[in-house]
Short mmCIF file of C-alpha atoms in Angstrom, two decimals:
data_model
loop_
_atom_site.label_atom_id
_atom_site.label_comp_id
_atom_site.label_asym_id
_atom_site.label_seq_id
_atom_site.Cartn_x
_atom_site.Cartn_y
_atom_site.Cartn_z
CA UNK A 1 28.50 1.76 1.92
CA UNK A 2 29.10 4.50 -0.72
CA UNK A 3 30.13 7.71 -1.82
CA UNK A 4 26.36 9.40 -1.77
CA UNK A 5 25.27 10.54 2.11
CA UNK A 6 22.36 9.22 3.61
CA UNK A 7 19.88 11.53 3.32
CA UNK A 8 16.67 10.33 4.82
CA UNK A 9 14.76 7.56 6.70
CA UNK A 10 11.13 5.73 5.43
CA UNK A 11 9.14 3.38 7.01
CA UNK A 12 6.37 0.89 5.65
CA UNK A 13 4.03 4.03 4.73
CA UNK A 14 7.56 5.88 3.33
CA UNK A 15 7.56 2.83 1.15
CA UNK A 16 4.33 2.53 0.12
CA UNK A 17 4.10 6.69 -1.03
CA UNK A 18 7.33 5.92 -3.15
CA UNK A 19 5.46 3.70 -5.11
CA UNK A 20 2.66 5.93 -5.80
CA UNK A 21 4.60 8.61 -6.65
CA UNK A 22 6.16 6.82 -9.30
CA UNK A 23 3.37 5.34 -10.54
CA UNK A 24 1.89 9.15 -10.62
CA UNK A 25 4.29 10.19 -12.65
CA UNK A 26 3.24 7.63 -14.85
CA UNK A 27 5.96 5.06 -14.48
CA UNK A 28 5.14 1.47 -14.37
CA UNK A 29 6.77 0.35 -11.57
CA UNK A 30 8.25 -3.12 -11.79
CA UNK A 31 9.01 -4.93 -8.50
CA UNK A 32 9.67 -7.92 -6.25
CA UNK A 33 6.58 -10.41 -5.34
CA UNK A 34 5.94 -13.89 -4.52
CA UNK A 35 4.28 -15.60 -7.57
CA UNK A 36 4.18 -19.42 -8.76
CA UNK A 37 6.83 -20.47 -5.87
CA UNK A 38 9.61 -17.89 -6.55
CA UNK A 39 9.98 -13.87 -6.17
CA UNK A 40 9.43 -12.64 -9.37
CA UNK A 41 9.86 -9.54 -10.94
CA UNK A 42 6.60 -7.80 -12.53
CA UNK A 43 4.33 -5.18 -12.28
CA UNK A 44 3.06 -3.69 -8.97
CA UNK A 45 0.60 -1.44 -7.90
CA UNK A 46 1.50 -0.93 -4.64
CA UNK A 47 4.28 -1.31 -2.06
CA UNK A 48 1.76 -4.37 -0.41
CA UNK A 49 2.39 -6.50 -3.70
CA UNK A 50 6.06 -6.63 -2.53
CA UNK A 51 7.11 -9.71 -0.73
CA UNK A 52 6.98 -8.63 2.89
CA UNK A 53 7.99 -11.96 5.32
CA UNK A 54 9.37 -14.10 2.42
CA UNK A 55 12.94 -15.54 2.26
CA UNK A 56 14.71 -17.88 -0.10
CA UNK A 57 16.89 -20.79 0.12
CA UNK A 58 19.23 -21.60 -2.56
CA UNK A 59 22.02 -24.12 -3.56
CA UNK A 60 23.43 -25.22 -7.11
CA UNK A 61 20.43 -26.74 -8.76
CA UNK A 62 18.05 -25.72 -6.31
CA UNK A 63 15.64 -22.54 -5.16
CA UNK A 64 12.73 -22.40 -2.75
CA UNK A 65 10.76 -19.70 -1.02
CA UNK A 66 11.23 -20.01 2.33
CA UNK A 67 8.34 -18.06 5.36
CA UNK A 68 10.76 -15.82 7.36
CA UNK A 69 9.80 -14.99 11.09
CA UNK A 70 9.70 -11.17 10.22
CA UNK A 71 8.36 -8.57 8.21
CA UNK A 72 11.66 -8.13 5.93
CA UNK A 73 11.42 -7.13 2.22
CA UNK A 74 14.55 -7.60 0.82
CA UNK A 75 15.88 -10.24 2.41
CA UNK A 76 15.67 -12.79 -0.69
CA UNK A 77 17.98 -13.77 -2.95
CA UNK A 78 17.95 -12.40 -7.06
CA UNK A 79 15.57 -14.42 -8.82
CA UNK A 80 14.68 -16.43 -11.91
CA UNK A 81 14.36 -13.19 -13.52
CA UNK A 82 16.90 -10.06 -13.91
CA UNK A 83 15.67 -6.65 -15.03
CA UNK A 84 16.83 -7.62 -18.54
CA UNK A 85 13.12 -9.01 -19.03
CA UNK A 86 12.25 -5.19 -19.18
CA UNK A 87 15.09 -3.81 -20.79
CA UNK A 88 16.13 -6.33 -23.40
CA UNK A 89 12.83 -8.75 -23.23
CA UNK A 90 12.84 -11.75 -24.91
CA UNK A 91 10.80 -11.31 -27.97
CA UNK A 92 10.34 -7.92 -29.53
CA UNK A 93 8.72 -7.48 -32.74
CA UNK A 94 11.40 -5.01 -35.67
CA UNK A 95 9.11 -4.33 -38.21
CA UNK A 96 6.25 -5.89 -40.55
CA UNK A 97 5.39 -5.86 -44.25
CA UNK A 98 2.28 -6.04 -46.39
CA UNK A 99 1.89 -7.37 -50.00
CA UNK A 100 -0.44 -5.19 -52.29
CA UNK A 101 -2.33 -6.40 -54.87
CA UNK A 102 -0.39 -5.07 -57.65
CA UNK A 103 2.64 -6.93 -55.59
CA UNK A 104 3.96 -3.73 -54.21
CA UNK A 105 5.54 -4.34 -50.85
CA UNK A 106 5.63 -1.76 -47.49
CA UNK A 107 7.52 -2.02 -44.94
CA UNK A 108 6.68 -0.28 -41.57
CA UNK A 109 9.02 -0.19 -38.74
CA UNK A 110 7.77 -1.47 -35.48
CA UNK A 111 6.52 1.31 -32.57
CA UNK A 112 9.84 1.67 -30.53
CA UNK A 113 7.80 4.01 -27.95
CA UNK A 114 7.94 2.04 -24.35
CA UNK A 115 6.81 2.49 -21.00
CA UNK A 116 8.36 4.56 -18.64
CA UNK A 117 10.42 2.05 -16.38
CA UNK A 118 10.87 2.16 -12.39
CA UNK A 119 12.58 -0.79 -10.66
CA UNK A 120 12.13 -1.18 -7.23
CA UNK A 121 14.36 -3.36 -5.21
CA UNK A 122 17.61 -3.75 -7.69
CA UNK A 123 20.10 -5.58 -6.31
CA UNK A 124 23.64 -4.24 -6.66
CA UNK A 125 24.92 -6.90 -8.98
CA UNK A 126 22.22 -6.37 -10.73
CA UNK A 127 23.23 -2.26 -11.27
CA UNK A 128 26.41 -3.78 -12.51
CA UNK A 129 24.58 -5.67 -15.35
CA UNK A 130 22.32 -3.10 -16.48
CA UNK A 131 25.92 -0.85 -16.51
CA UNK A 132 27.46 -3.84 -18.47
CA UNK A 133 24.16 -3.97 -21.08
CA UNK A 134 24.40 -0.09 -21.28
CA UNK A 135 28.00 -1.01 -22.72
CA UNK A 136 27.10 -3.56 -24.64
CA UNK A 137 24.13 -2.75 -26.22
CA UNK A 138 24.12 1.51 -26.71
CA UNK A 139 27.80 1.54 -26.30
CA UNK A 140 28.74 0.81 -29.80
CA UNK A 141 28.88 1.94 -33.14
CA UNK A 142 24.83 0.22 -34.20
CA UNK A 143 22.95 0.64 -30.73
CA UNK A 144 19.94 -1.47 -30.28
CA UNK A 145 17.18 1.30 -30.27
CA UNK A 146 14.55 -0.50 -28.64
CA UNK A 147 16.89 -1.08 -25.65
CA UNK A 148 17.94 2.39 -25.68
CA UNK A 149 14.20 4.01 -25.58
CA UNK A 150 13.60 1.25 -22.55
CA UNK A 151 16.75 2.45 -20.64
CA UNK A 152 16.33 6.20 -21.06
CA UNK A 153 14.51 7.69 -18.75
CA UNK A 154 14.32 4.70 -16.29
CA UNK A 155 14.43 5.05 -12.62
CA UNK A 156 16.32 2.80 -10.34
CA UNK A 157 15.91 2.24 -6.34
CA UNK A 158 18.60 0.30 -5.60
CA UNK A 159 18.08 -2.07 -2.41
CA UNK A 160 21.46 -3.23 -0.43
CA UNK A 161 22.12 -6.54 0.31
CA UNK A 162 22.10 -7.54 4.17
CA UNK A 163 21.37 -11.58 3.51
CA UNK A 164 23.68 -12.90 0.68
CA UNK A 165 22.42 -16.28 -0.70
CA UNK A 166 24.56 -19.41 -0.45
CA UNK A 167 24.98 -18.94 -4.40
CA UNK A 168 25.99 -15.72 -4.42
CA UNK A 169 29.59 -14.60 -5.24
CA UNK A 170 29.33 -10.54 -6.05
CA UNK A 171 32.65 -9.49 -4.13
CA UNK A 172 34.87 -11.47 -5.85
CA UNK A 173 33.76 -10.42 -8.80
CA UNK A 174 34.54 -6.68 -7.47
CA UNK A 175 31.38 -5.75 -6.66
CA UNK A 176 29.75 -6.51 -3.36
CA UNK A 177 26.23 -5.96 -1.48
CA UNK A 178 27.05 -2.09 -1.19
CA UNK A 179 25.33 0.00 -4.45
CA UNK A 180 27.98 2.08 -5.52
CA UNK A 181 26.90 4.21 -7.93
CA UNK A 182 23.81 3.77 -11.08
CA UNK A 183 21.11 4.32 -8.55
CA UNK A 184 18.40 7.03 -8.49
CA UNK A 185 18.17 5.76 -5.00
CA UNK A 186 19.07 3.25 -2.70
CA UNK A 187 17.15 1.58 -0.07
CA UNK A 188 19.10 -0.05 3.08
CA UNK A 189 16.47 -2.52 5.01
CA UNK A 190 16.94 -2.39 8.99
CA UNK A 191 14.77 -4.37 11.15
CA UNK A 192 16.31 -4.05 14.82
CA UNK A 193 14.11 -2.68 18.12
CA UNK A 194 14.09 0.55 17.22
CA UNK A 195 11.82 -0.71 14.08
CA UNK A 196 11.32 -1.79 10.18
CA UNK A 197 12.85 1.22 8.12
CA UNK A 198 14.66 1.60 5.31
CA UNK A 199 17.73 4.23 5.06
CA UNK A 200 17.34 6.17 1.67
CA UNK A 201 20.38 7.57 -0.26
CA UNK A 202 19.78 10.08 -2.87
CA UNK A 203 22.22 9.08 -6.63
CA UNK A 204 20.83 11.41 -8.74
CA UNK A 205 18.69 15.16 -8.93
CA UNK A 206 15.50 12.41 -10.55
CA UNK A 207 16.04 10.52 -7.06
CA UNK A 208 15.86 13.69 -4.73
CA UNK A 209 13.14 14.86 -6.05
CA UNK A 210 11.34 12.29 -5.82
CA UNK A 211 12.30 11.41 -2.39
CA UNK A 212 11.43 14.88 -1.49
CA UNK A 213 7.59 14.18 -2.58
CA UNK A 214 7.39 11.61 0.20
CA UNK A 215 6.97 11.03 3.91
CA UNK A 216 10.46 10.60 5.72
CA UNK A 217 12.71 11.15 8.47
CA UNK A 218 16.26 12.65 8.62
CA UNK A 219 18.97 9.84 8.26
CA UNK A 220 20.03 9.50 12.14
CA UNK A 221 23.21 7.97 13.33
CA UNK A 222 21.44 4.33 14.86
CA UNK A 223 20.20 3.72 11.70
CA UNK A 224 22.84 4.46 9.41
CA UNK A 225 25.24 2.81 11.73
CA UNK A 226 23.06 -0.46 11.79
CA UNK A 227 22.32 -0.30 7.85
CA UNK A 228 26.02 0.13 7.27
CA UNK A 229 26.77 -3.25 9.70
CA UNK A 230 24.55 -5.09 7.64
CA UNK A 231 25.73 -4.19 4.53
CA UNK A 232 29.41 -5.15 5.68
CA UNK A 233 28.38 -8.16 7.29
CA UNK A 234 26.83 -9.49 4.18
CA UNK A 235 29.93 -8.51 2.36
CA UNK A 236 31.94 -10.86 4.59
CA UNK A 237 29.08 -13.85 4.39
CA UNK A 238 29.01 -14.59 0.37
CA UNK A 239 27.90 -18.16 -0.09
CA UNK A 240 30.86 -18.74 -2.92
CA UNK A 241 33.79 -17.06 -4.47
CA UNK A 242 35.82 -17.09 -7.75
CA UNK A 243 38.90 -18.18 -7.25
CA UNK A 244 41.79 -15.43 -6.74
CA UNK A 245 43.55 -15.66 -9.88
CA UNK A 246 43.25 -13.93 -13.14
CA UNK A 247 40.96 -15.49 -14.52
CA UNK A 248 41.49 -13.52 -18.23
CA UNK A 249 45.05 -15.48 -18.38
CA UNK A 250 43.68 -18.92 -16.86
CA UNK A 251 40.71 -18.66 -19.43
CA UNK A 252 43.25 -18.71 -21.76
CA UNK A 253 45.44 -20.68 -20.76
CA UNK A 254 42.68 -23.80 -20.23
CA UNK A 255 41.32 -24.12 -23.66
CA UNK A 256 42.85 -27.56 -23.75
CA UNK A 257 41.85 -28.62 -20.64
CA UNK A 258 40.75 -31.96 -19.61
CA UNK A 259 37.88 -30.40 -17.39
CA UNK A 260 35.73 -29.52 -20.20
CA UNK A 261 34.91 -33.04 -21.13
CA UNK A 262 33.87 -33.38 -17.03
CA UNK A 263 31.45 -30.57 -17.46
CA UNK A 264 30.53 -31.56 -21.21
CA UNK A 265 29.01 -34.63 -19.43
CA UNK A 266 27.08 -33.32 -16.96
CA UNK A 267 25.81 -29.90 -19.30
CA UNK A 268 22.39 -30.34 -20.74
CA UNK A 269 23.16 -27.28 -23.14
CA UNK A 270 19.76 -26.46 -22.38
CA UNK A 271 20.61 -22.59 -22.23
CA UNK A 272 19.35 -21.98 -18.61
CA UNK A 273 22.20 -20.25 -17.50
CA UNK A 274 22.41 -17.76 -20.32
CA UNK A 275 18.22 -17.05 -19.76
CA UNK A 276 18.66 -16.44 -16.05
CA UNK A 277 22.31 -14.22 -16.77
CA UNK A 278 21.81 -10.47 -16.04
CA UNK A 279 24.42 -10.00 -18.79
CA UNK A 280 23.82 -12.09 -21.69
CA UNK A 281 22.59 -10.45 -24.47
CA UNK A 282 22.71 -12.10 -27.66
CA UNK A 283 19.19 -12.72 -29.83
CA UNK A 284 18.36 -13.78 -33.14
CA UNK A 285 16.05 -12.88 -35.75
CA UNK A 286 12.70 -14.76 -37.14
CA UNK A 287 10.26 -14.38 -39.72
CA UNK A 288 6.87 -15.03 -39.85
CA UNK A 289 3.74 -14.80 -42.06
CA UNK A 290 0.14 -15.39 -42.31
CA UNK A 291 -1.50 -18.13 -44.16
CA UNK A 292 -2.27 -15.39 -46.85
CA UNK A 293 1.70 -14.84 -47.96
CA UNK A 294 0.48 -11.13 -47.98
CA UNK A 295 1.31 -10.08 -44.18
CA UNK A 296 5.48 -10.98 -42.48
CA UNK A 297 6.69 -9.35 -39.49
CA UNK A 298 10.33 -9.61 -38.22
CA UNK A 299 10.94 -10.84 -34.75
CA UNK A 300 14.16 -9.95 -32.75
CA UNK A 301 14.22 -12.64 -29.58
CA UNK A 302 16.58 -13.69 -26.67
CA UNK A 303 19.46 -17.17 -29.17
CA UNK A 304 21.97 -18.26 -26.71
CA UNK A 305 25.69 -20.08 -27.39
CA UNK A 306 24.30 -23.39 -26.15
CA UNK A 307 22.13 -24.04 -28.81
CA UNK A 308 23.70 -25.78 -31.50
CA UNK A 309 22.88 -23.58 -34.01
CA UNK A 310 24.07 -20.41 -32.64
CA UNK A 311 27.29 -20.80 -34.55
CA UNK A 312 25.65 -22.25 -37.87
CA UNK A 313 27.72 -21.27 -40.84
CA UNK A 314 27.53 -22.79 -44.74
CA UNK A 315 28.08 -26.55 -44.18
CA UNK A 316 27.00 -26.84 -40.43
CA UNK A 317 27.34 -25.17 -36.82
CA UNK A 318 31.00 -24.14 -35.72
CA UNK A 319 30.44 -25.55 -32.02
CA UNK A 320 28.99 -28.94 -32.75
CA UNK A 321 29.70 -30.13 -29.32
CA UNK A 322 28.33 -29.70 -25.89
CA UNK A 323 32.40 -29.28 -24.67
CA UNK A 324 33.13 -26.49 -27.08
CA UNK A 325 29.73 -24.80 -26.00
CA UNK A 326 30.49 -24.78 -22.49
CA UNK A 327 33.84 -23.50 -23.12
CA UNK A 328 32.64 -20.82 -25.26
CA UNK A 329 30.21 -19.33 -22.45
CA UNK A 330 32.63 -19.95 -20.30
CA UNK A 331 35.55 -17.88 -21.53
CA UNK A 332 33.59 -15.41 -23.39
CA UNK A 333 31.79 -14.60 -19.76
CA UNK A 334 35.24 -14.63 -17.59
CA UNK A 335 37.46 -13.98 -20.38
CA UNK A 336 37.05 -12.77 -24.19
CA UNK A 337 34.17 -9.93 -22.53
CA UNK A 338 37.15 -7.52 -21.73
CA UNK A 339 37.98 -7.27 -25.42
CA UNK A 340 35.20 -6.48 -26.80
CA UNK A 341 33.19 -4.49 -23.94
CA UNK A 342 36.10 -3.82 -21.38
CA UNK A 343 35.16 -5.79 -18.18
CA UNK A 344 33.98 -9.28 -17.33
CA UNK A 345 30.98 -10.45 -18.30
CA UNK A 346 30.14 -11.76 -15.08
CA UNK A 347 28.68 -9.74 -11.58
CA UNK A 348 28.74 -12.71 -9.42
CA UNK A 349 24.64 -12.53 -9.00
CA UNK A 350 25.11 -16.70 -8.87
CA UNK A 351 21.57 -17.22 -11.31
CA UNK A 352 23.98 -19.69 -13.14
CA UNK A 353 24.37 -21.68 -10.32
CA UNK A 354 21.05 -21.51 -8.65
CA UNK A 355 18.96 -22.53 -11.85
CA UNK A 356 21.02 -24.66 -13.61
CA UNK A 357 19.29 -28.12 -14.16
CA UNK A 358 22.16 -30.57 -12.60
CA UNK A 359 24.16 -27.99 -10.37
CA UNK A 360 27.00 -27.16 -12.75
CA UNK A 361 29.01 -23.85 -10.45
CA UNK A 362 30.52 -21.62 -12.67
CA UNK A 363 33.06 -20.55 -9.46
CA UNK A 364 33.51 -24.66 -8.52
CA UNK A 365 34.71 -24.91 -12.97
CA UNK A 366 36.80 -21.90 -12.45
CA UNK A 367 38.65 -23.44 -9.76
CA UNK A 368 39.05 -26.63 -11.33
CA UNK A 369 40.89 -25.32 -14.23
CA UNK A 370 42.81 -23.21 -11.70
CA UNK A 371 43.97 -26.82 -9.96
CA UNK A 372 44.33 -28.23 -13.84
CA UNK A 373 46.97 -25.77 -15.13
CA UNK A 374 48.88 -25.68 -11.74
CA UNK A 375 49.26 -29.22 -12.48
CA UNK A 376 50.20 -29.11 -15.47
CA UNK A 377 52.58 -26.46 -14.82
CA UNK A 378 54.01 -28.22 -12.32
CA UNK A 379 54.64 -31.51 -13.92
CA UNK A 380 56.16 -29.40 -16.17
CA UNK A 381 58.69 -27.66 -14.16
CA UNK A 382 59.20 -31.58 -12.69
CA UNK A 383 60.41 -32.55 -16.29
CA UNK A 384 62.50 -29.51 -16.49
CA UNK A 385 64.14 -30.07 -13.33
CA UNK A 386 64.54 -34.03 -14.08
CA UNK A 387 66.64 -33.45 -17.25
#
C-alpha cells in the first residue's frame, strides 16, 4: 500500500456524497462511465454515471467492455482516454486578432481561466503521468500557462488497482497498482461478504477535509487487510513486463538495429500510440481566419513524432521514414526522457499496446532489441575468441 494511513471506510452512498461534495464546491468532476463501447472519461453528475458492473478485456490491438457478475467500479482497465484530455486537451485556442479599418491590428490573448478539475477514479500510473506532465510542462524555464491554471487547484481521488489488464506493465516500470503519493485521496475497492466498500486514504489537508464532509466508517482491520491483498495480488498479476535491463543503455545501444525495419513494416505511423500516451505532450500551432482576412486566431493542438512532418525543417522533414519514426518514439519514451525531464517517459499504463491498430507491444520491441544486441555482442566476443 503506502505511506498515508487508512483513515476511513465508504460505501455506495459514501461514494455517491463524495461526488456531490465536489461538485458543491463547484468542481466539475470528471469520471469513469461506459459510453460508445469503452469506459470513458467525462463529466459526471453523480456517483450512478460511474460504471458500476462493467469490466474490460484487453490484448495488443484489441479492447472490449466486458458485463462483470458484480457490482465492482473499478475493476476496468485505463482507457482510450488519460486525464491529459483535461489537463493538456487537444485543441486550445492562444489568442486572436482583428484588422481595423485603418489596418490597425489587436491582438487579445485567449481567456486562460478553467474549470475547477476533480478526477475520480485515477489510476496510479496514471498519478505518475500527470507527475511526469507537471515536469514537463510547468517544470521549465517557459511553462505552458494554460496547463498550469488546469492543474492548480485540481483534486485527485486516486483508485488502486485490484484487476491489472493483460496489457498492463506498471511495476516494471517502478510503479505498481499501489498510489504512492499525488493523491488528495485514494479509494481501495473491496467486494468480499462482509460487502461493497471502498477504503479511503487521506494525501493531502484538501482530501481530509473533504472526506470529513461525508458519510463514513473508521478504517477497520478486515477491510484494510483485504484492500491491501488485493492491491498486492494485482501487483504480482501484470499482464506484461519490460524486460529487466537498462533500458537507457540498450536504447542506445540499438539505434542500428535490424528490428526497426521489422516494426517499420508493421507501423502505420498513424500516431495512435502517442494520442492514447498519458505522457506525450508535444502540440503544434495553427492559424486560421475568416473569409473576411479581418478576424485570425492562433490554435495550440495535440502534433505527434509519427507524422511526417513533425520534424520538417528548410528542404524537407528530418524523419522521412516510418523506421526512424518508430525509433524516435521509441527511445525518446524509454531513453532520451531522462535527459531532458529526469525519468522515463513511460508508466507502464499499456494504452500503446491496447490501441494500437496492428498490435505493435512496446515491452515485446524492447525485448527484441534486448535479444538483438546480446547477439550481436556475442558473435562478437565469438570473433574475439576465434582470433
Amino acid at each position: 500500500m503506502t505511506n498515508s494511513p487508512a483513515t476511513g471506510v465508504l460505501d455506495k452512498d459514501g461514494l455517491s456524497a463524495l461526488v456531490q461534495i465536489l461538485a458543491a464546491q463547484g468542481r466539475t468532476v470528471i469520471g469513469p462511465t461506459v459510453r460508445d463501447g469503452a469506459v470513458v472519461l467525462t463529466e459526471i453528475g453523480s456517483a450512478d454515471d460511474l460504471p458500476f458492473g462493467w469490466g474490460t478485456e484487453v490484448e495488443a490491438g484489441r479492447y472490449r467492455l466486458v458485463p462483470r457478475a458484480d457490482s465492482a467500479v473499478f475493476a476496468h482497465t485505463t482507457g482510450p482516454q488519460s486525464w491529459k484530455t483535461f489537463l493538456h486537451p487537444q485543441r486550445q485556442k492562444l489568442w486572436s486578432t482583428e484588422r481595423a479599418a485603418d489596418g490597425r491590428l489587436s491582438v487579445t490573448e485567449a481567456d486562460m481561466e478553467q474549470p475547477s478539475y476533480a478526477f475520480l477514479g485515477v489510476r496510479p500510473c496514471d498519478l505518475r503521468a500527470i507527475a511526469i506532465q507537471d515536469r514537463v510542462l510547468v517544470g521549465g524555464r517557459y511553462p505552458d500557462r494554460g496547463y498550469r491554471n488546469r492543474r492548480t487547484g485540481a483534486f485527485l481521488i486516486a483508485a488502486e488497482c485490484t484487476e491489472p489488464g493483460a496489457t498492463c506493465f506498471c511495476v516494471s516500470m517502478g510503479g505498481g497498482p499501489a498510489a504512492d503519493s499525488g493523491f488528495d485521496l485514494a479509494l481501495t475497492e473491496v467486494l468480499d461478504r462482509a460487502g461493497h466498500r471502498f477504503l479511503v486514504r487521506v494525501g493531502s489537508e484538501a482530501g481530509q477535509e473533504v472526506l470529513s464532509g461525508i458519510p463514513h466508517h473508521p478504517a477497520d482491520a478486515e477491510t484494510e487487510h483485504a484492500a491491501r491483498a488485493a492491491v498486492d495480488a494485482a501487483r504480482d498479476r501484470m499482464g506484461r513486463a519490460m524486460p529487466p535491463v537498462d533500458l537507457r543503455t540498450l536504447m542506445g545501444e540499438s539505434l542500428d538495429a535490424d528490428r526497426w525495419d521489422d516494426v517499420a513494416a508493421r507501423c502505420l505511423t498513424c500516431g495512435n500510440c502517442t494520442m492514447v500516451c498519458p505522457t506525450c505532450f508535444c502540440t503544434t500551432t495553427e492559424e486560421v481566419t475568416d473569409l473576411t482576412g479581418d478576424h485570425a486566431e492562433r490554435w495550440q493542438r495535440w502534433d505527434s513524432c509519427f507524422d511526417v512532418d513533425f520534424s520538417y525543417l528548410h528542404g524537407g522533414p528530418v524523419r522521412a521514414s516510418s523506421h526512424s519514426r518508430y525509433r524516435q518514439w521509441l527511445t525518446h519514451k524509454l531513453s532520451t526522457w531522462y535527459e531532458q525531464f529526469g525519468s522515463s517517459g513511460c508508466v507502464g499504463c499499456g494504452r500503446c499496446v491496447t490501441w494500437c491498430p496492428v498490435g505493435i507491444d512496446i515491452t515485446e520491441e524492447a525485448a527484441a532489441l534486448r535479444d538483438e544486441r546480446a547477439d550481436r555482442l556475442r558473435r562478437e566476443k565469438q570473433k574475439e575468441t576465434e582470433r
